[in-house]
PDB file of C-alpha atoms in Angstrom:
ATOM      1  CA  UNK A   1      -2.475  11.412 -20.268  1.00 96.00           C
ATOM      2  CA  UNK A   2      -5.120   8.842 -20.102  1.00 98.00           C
ATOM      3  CA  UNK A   3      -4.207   7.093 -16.891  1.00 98.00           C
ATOM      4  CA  UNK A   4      -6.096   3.238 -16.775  1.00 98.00           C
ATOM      5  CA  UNK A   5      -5.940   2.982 -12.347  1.00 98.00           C
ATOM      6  CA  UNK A   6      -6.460  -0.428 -11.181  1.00 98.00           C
ATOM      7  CA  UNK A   7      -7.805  -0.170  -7.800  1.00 97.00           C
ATOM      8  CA  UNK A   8      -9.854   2.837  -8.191  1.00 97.00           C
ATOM      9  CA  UNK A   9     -12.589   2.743  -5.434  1.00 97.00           C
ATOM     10  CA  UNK A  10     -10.646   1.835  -3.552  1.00 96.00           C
ATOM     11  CA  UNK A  11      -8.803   3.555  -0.767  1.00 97.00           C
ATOM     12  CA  UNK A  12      -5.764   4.664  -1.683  1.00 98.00           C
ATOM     13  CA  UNK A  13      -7.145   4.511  -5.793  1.00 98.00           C
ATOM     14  CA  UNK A  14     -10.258   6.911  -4.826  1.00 97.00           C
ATOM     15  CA  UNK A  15      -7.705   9.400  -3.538  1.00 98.00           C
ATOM     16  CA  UNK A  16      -5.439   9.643  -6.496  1.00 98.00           C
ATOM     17  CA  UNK A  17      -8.567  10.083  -8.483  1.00 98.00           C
ATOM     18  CA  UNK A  18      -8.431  13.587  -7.631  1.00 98.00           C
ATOM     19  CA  UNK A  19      -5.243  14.374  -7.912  1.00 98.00           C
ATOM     20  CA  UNK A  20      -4.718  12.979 -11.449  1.00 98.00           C
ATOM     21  CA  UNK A  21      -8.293  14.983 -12.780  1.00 98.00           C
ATOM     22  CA  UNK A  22      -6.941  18.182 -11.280  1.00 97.00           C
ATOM     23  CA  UNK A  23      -3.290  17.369 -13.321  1.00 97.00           C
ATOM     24  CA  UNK A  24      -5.297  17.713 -16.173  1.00 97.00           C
ATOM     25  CA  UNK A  25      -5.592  13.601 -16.961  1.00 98.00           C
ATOM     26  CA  UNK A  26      -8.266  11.566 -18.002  1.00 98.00           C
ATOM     27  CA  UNK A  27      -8.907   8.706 -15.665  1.00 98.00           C
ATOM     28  CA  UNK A  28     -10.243   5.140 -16.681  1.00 98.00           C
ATOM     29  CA  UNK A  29     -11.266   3.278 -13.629  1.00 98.00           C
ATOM     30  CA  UNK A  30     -11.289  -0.466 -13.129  1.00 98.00           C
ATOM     31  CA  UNK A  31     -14.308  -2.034 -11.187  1.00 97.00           C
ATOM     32  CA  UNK A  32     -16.319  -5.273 -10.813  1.00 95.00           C
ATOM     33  CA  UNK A  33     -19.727  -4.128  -9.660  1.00 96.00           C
ATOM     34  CA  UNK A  34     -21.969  -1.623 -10.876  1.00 96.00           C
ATOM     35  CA  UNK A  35     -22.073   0.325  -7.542  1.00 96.00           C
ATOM     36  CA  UNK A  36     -18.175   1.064  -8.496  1.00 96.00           C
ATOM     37  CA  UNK A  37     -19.362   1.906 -12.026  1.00 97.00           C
ATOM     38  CA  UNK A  38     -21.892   4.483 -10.912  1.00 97.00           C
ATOM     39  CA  UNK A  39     -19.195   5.865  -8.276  1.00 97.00           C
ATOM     40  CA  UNK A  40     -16.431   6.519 -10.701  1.00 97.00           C
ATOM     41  CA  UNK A  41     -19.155   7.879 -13.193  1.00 97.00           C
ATOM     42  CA  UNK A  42     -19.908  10.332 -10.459  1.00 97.00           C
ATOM     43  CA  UNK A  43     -16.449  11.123  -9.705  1.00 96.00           C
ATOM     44  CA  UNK A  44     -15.827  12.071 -13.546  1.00 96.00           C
ATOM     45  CA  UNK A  45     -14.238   9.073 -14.486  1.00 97.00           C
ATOM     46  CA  UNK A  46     -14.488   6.440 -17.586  1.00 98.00           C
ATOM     47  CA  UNK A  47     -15.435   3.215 -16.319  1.00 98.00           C
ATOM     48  CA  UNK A  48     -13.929  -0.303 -17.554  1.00 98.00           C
ATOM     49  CA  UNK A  49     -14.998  -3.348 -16.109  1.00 97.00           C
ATOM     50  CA  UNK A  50     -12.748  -5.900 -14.847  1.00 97.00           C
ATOM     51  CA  UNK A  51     -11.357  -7.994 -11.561  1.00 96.00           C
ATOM     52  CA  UNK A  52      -7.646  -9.069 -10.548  1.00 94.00           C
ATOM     53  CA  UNK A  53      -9.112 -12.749 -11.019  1.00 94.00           C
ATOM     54  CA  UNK A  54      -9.622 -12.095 -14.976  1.00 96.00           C
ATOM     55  CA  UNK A  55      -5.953 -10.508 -16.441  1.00 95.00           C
ATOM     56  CA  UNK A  56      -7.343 -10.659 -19.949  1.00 96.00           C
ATOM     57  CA  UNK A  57      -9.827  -7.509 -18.300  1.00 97.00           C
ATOM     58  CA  UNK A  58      -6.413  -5.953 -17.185  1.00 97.00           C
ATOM     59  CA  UNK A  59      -4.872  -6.097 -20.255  1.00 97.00           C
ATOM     60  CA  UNK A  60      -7.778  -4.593 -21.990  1.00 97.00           C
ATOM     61  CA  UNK A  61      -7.727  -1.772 -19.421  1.00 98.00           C
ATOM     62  CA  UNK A  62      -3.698  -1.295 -19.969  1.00 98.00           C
ATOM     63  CA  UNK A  63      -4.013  -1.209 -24.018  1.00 96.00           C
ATOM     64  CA  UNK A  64      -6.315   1.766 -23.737  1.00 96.00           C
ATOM     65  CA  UNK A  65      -4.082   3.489 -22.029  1.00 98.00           C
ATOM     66  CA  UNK A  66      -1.300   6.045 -22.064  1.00 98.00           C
ATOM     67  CA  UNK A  67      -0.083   4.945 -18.876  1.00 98.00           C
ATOM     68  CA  UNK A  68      -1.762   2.189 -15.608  1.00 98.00           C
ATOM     69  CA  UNK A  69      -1.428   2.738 -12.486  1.00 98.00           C
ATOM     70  CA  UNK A  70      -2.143  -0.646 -10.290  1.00 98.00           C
ATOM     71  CA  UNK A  71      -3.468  -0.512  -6.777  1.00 98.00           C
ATOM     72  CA  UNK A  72      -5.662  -3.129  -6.851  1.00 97.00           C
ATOM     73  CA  UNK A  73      -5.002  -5.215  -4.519  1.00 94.00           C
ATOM     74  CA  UNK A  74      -6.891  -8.436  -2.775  1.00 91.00           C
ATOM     75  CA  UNK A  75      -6.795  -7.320   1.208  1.00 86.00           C
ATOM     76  CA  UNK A  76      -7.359 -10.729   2.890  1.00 86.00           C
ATOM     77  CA  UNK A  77      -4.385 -10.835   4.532  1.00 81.00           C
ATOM     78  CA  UNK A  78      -5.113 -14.381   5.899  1.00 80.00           C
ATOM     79  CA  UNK A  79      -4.816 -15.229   2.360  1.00 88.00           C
ATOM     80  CA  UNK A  80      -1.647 -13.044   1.810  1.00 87.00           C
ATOM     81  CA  UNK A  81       0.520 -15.685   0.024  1.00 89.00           C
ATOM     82  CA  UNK A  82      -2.332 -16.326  -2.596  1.00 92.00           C
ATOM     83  CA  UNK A  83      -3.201 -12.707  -2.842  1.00 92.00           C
ATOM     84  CA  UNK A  84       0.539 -11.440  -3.738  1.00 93.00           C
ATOM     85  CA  UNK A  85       0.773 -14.127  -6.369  1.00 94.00           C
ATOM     86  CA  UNK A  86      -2.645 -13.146  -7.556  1.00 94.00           C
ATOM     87  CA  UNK A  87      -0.627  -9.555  -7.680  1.00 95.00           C
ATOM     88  CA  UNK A  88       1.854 -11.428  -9.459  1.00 95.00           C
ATOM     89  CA  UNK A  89       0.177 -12.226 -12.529  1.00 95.00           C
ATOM     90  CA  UNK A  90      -1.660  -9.115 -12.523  1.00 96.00           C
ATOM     91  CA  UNK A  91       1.225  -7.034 -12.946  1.00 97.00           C
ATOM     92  CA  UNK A  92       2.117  -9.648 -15.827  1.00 97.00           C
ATOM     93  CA  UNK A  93      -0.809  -8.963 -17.636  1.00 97.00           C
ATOM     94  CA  UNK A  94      -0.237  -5.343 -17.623  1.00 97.00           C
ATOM     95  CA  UNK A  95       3.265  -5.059 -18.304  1.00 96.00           C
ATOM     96  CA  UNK A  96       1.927  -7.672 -21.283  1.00 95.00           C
ATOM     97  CA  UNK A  97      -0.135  -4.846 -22.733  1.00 96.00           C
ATOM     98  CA  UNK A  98       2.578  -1.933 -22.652  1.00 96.00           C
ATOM     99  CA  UNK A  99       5.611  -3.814 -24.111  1.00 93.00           C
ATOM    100  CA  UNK A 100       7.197  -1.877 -26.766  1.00 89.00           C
ATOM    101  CA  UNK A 101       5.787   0.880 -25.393  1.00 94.00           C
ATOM    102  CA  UNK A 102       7.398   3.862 -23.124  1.00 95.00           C
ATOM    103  CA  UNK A 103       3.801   3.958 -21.443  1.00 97.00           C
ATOM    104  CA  UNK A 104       4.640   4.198 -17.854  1.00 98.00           C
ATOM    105  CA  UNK A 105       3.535   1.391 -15.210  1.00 98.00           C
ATOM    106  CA  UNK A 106       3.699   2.227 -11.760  1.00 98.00           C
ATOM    107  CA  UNK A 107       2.938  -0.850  -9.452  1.00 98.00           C
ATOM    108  CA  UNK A 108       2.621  -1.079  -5.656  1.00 97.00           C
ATOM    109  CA  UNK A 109       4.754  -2.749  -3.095  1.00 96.00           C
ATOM    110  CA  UNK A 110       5.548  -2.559   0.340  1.00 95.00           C
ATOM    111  CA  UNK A 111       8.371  -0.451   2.217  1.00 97.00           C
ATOM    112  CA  UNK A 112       9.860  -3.754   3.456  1.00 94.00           C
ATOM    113  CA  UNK A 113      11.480  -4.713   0.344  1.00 95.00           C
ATOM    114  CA  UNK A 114      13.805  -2.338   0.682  1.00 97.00           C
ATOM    115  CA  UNK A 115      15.373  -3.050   4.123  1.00 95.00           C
ATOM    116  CA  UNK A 116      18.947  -3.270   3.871  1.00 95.00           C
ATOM    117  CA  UNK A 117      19.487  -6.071   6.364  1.00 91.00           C
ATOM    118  CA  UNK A 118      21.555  -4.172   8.659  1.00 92.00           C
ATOM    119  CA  UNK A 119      19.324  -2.391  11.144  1.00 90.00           C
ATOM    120  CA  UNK A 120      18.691   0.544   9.323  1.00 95.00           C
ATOM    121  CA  UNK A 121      15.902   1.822   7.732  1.00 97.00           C
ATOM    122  CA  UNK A 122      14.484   0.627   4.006  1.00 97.00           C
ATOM    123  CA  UNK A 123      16.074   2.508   1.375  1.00 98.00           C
ATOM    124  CA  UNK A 124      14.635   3.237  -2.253  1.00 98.00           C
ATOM    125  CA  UNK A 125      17.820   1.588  -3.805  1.00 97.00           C
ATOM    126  CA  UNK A 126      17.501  -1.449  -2.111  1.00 97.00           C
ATOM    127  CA  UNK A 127      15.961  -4.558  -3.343  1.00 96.00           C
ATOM    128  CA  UNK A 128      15.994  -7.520  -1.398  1.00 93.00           C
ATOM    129  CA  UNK A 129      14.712 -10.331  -2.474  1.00 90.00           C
ATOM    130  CA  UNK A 130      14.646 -12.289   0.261  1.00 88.00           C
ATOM    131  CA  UNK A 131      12.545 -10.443   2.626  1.00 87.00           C
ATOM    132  CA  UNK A 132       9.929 -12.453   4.411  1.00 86.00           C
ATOM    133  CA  UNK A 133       6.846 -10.517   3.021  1.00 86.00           C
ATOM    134  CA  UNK A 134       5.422 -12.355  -0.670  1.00 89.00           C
ATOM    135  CA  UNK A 135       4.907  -9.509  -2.346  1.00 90.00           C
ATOM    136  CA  UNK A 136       8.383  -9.340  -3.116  1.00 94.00           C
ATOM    137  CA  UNK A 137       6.949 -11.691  -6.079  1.00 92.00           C
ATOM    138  CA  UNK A 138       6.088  -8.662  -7.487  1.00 94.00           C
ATOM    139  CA  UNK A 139       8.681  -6.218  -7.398  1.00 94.00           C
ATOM    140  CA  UNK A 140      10.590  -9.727  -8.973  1.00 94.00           C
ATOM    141  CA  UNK A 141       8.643  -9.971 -12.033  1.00 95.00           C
ATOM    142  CA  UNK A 142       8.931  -5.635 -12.361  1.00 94.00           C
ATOM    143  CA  UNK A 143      12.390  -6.562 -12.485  1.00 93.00           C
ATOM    144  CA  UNK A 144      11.761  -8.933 -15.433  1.00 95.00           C
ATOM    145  CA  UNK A 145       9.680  -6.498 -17.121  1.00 96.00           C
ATOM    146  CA  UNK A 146      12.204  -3.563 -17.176  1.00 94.00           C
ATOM    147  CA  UNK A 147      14.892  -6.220 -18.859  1.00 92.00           C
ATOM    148  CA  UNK A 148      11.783  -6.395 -21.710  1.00 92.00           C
ATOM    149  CA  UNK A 149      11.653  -3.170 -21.850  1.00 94.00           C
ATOM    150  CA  UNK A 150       8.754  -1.941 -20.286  1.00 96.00           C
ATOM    151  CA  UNK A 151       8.819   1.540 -18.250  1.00 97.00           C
ATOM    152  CA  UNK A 152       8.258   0.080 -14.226  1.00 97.00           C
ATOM    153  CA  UNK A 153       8.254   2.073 -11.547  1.00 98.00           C
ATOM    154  CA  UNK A 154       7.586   1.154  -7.890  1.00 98.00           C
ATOM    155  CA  UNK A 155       5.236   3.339  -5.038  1.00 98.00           C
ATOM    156  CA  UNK A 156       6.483   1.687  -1.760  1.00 98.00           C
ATOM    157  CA  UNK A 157       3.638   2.132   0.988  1.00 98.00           C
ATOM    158  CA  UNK A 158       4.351   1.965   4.703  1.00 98.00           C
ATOM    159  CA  UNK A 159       0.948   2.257   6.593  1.00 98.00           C
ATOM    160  CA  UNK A 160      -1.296   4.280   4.653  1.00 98.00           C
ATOM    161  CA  UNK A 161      -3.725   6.163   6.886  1.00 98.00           C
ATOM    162  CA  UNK A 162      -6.932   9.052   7.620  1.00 98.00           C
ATOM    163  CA  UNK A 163      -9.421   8.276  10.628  1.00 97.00           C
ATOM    164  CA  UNK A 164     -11.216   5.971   9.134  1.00 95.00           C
ATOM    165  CA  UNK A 165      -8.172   3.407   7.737  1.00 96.00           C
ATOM    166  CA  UNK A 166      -4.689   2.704   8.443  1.00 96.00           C
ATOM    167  CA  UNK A 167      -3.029  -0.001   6.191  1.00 94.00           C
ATOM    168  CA  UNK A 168      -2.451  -3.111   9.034  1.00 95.00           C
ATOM    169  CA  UNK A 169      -3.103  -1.276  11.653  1.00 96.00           C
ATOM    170  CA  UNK A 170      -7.213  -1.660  10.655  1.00 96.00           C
ATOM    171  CA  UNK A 171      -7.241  -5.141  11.307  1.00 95.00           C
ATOM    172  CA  UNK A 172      -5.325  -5.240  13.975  1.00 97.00           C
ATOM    173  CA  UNK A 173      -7.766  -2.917  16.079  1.00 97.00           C
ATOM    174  CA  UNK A 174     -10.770  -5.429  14.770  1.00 95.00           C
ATOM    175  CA  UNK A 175      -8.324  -8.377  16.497  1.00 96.00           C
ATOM    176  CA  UNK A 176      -7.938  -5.902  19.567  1.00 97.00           C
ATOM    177  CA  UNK A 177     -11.746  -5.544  20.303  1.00 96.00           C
ATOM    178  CA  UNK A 178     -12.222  -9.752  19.699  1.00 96.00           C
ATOM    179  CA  UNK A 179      -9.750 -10.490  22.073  1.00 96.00           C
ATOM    180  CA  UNK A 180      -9.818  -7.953  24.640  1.00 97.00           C
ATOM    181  CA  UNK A 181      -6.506  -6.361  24.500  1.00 98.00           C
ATOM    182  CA  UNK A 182      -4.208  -4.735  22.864  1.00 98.00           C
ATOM    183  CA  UNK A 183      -0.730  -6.546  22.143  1.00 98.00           C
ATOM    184  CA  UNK A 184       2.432  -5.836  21.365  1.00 98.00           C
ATOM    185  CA  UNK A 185       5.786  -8.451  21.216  1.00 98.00           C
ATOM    186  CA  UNK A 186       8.554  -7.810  23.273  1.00 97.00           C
ATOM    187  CA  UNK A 187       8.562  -4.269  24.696  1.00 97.00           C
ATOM    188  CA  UNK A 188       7.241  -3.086  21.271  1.00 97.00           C
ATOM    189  CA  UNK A 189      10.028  -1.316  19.946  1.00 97.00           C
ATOM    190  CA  UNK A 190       9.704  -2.523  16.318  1.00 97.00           C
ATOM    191  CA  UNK A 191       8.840   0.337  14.159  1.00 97.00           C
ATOM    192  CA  UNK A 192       6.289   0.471  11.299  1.00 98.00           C
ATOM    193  CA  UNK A 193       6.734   3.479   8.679  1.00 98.00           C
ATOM    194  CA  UNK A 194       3.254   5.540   7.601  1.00 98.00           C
ATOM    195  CA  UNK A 195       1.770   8.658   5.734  1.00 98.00           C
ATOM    196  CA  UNK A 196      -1.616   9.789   5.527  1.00 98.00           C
ATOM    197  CA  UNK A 197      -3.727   8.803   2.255  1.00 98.00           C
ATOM    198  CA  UNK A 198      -3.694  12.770   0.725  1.00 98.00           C
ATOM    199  CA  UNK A 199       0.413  12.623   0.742  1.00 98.00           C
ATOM    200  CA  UNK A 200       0.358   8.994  -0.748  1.00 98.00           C
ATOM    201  CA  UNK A 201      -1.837  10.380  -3.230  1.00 98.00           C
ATOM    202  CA  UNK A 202      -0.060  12.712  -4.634  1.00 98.00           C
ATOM    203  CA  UNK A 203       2.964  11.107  -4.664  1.00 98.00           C
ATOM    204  CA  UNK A 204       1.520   8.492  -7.246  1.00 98.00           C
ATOM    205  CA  UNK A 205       0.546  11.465  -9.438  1.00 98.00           C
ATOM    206  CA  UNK A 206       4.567  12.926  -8.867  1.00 98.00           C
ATOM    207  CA  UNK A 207       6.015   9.643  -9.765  1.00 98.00           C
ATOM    208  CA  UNK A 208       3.571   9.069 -13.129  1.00 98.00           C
ATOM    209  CA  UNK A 209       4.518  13.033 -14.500  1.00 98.00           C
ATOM    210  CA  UNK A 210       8.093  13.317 -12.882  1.00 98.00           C
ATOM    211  CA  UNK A 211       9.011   9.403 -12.547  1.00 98.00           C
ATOM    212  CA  UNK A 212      12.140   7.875 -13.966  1.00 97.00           C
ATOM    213  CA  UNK A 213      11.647   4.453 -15.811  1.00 97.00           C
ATOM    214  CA  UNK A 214      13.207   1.731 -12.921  1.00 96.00           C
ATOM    215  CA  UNK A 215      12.769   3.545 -10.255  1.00 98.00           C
ATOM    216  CA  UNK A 216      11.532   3.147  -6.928  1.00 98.00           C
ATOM    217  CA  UNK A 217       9.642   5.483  -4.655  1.00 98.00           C
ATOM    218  CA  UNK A 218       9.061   5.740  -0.894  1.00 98.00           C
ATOM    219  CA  UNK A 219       5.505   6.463   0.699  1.00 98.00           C
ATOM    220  CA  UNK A 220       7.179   7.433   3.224  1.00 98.00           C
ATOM    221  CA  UNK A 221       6.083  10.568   5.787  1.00 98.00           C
ATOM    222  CA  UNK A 222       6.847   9.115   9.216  1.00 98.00           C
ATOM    223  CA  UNK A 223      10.199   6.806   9.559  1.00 98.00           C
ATOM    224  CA  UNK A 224       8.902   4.665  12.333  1.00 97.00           C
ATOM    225  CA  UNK A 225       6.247   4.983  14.642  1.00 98.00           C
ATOM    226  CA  UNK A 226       7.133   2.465  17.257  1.00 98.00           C
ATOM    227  CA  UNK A 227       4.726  -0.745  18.009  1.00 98.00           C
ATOM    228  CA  UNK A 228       3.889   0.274  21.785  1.00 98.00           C
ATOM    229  CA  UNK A 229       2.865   3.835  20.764  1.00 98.00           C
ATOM    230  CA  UNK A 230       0.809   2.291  18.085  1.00 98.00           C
ATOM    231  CA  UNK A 231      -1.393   0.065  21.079  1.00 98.00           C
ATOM    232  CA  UNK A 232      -1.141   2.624  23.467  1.00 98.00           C
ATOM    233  CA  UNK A 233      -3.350   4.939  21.005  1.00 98.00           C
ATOM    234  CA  UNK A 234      -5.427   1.882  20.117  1.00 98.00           C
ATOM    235  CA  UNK A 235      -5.902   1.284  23.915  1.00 98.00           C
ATOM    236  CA  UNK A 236      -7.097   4.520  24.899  1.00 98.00           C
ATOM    237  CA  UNK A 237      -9.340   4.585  21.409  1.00 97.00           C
ATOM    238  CA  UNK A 238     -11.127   1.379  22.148  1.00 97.00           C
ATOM    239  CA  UNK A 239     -10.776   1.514  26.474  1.00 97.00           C
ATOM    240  CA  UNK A 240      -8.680  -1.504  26.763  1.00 98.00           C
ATOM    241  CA  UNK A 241      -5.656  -2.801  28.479  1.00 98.00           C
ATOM    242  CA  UNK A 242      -2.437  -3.351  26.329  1.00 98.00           C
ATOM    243  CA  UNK A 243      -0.334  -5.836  26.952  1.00 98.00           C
ATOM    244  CA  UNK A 244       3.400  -7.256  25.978  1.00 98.00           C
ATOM    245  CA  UNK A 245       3.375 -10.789  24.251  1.00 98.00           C
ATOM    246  CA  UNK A 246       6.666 -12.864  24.098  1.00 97.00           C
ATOM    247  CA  UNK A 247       7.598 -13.894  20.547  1.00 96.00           C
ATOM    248  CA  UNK A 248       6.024 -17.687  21.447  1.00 96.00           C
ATOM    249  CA  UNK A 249       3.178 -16.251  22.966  1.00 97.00           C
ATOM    250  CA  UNK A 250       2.306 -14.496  19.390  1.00 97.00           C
ATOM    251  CA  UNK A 251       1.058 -16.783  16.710  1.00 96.00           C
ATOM    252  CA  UNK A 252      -1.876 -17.663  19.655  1.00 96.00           C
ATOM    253  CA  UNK A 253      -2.995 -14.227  19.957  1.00 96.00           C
ATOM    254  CA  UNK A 254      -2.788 -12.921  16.596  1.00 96.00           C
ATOM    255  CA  UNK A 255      -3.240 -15.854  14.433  1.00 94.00           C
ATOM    256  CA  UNK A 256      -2.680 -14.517  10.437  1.00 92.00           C
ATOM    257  CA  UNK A 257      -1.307 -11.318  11.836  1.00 94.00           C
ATOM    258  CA  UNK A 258       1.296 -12.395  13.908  1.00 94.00           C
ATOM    259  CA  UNK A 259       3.706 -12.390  10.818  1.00 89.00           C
ATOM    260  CA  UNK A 260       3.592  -8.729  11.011  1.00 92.00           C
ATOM    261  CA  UNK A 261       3.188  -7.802  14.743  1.00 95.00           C
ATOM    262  CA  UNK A 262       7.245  -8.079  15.250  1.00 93.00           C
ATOM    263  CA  UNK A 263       8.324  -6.986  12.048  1.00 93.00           C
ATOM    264  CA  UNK A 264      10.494  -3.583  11.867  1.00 94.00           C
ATOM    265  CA  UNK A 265       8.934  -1.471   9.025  1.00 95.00           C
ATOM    266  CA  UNK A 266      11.101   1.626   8.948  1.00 97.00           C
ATOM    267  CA  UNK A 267      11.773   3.578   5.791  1.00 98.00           C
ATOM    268  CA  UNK A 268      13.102   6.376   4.416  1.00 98.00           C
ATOM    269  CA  UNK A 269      12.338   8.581   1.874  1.00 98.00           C
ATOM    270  CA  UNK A 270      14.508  11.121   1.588  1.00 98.00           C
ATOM    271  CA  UNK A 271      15.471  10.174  -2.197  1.00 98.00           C
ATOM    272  CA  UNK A 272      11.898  10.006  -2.950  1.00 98.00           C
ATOM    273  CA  UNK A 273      11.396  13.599  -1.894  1.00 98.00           C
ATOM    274  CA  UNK A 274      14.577  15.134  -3.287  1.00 98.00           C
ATOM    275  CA  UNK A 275      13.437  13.360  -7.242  1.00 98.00           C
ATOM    276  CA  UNK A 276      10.117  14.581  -6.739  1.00 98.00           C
ATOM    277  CA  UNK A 277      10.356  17.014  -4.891  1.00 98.00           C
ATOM    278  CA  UNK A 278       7.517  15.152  -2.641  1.00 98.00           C
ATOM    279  CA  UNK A 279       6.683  17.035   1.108  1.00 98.00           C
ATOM    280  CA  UNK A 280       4.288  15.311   2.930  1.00 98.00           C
ATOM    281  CA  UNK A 281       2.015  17.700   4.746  1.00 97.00           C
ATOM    282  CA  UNK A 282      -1.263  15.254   6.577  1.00 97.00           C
ATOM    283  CA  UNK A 283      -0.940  14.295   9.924  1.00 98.00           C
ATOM    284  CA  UNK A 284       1.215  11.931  11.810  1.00 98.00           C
ATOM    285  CA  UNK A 285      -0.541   8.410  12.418  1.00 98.00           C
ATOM    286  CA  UNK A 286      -0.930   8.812  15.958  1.00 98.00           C
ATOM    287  CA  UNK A 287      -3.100  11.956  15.430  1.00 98.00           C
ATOM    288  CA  UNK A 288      -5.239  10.218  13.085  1.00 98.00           C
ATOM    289  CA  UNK A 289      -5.562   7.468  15.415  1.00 98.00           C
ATOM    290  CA  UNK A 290      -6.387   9.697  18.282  1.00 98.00           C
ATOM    291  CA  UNK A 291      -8.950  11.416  15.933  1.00 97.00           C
ATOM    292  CA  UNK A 292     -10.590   8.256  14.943  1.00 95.00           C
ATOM    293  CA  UNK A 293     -13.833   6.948  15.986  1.00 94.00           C
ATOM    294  CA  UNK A 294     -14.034   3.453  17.601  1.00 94.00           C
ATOM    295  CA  UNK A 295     -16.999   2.560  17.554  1.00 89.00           C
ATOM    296  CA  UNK A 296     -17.605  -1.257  16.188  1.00 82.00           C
ATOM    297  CA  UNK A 297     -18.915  -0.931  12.599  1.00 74.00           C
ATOM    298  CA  UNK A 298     -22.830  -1.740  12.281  1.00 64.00           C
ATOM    299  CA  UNK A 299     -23.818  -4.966  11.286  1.00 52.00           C
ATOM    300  CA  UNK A 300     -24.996  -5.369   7.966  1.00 48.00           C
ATOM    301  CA  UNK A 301     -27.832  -7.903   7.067  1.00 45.00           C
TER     302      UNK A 301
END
């Protein structure tokens, strides 16, 4: 297939590069700049030129296309609301350009959507609508789209991670080293699903080639990997005290990101592996936060 991946230098859409060329697909990668042009050139990829902020580019992408993939997605999270509608209408602008089609779209989301409500983890047949994180706006409108007619499916990511990245867990080591300390609420037992970037990868690939139209598929290699192990790791990586924030005492401390710091973010994926017969194989997130390097990034002129 001719796969259009929104997304695609970036870092989950750089990995699935790979896995799609080696599937046997042809790969036509959005980007804005030219750098991203000549990287996806390199990479073996056709290049189309486009930005989240312009859906007209998206649709263009999507109607050359025998299926999209969309990763792309705007990462200032102090901007989340805006940034998950911005999501919003990009997804609208792709499922635009494959109505009448059975040309698969596979959109991204986030594990939370599919938290039952009672304490146990998020399941893949769970949608709930009114879960506190935005892009819920999204999975919405996939809803809408499947009624048209147009074959959605859903990758669910918990915190995506290698040594160098790790979903929310990135920023919140950059908040760590400005305020000197590493927080958790409560006695940090909230839980926060993850798999490494190579896993996530390939399950994007499993769900475009084995995928069902509707359906929705957990990132999911590690259930919950609890808050206070999370700082602990973070605390030894950047030599730093942790310490334990009442639920007041958050919004001061982590301004934008204290909307996640007490959120339970458990998952499973067991349906997701027995469709696709997905096995996640990377390391666990506390070995590649172990393995990371801490040192504060160079400034750049």
């Amino acid at each position: 297939m001719r796969v259009f991946l929104t997304g695609a230098t970036g870092f989950i859409g750089s990995h699935i590069i790979p896995e799609l060329l080696a599937g046997g697909h042809q790969v036509l990668g959005l980007t804005r700049s030219d750098e991203g042009a000549r990287t996806l050139e390199a990479a073996g990829v056709a290049v189309h030129r486009g930005t989240l902020e312009d859906p007209a580019s998206l649709s263009a992408g999507a109607a050359q296309a025998d299926a999209v993939i969309h990763t792309a997605f705007d990462h200032d999270f102090s901007n989340f609301v805006a940034n998950c509608e911005k999501d919003r209408h990009a997804i609208a602008a792709l499922g635009e350009a494959l109505a009448g089609s059975d040309r698969p779209l596979l959109i991204t989301s986030g594990v939370g959507i599919g938290d039952p409500g009672d304490g146990e983890p998020a399941r893949e047949d769970v949608f709930n609508d009114r879960h506190p994180n935005p892009r819920v706006a999204s999975e919405a409108l996939a809803q809408t789209l499947l009624a048209d007619g147009v074959d959605v499916r859903v990758v669910r990511l918990p915190q995506v991670h290698d040594t160098v990245k790790q979903g929310l867990i990135t920023p919140y080591i950059a908040l760590a080293r400005e305020q000197g300390s590493v927080a958790y609420v409560g006695e940090g037992a909230n839980r926060w699903s993850a798999a490494p970037v190579g896993d996530v990868a390939r399950l994007y690939r499993l769900a475009l080639e084995r995928g069902t139209r509707g359906a929705r598929y957990h990132a999911v290699a590690e259930e919950g990997v609890s808050a206070r192990a999370i700082a602990e790791m973070v605390a030894t990586g950047l030599g730093l005290p942790t310490v334990s924030l009442s639920p007041e005492q958050a919004p001061a401390h982590f301004g934008w990101f204290a909307r996640f710091a007490s959120m339970d973010l458990r998952a499973s994926s067991a349906w997701t592996r027995a469709q696709l017969d997905w096995m996640p194989t990377g390391p666990g997130l506390i070995a590649d936060l172990q393995a990371m390097d801490y040192a504060p990034p160079l400034a750049t002129a």
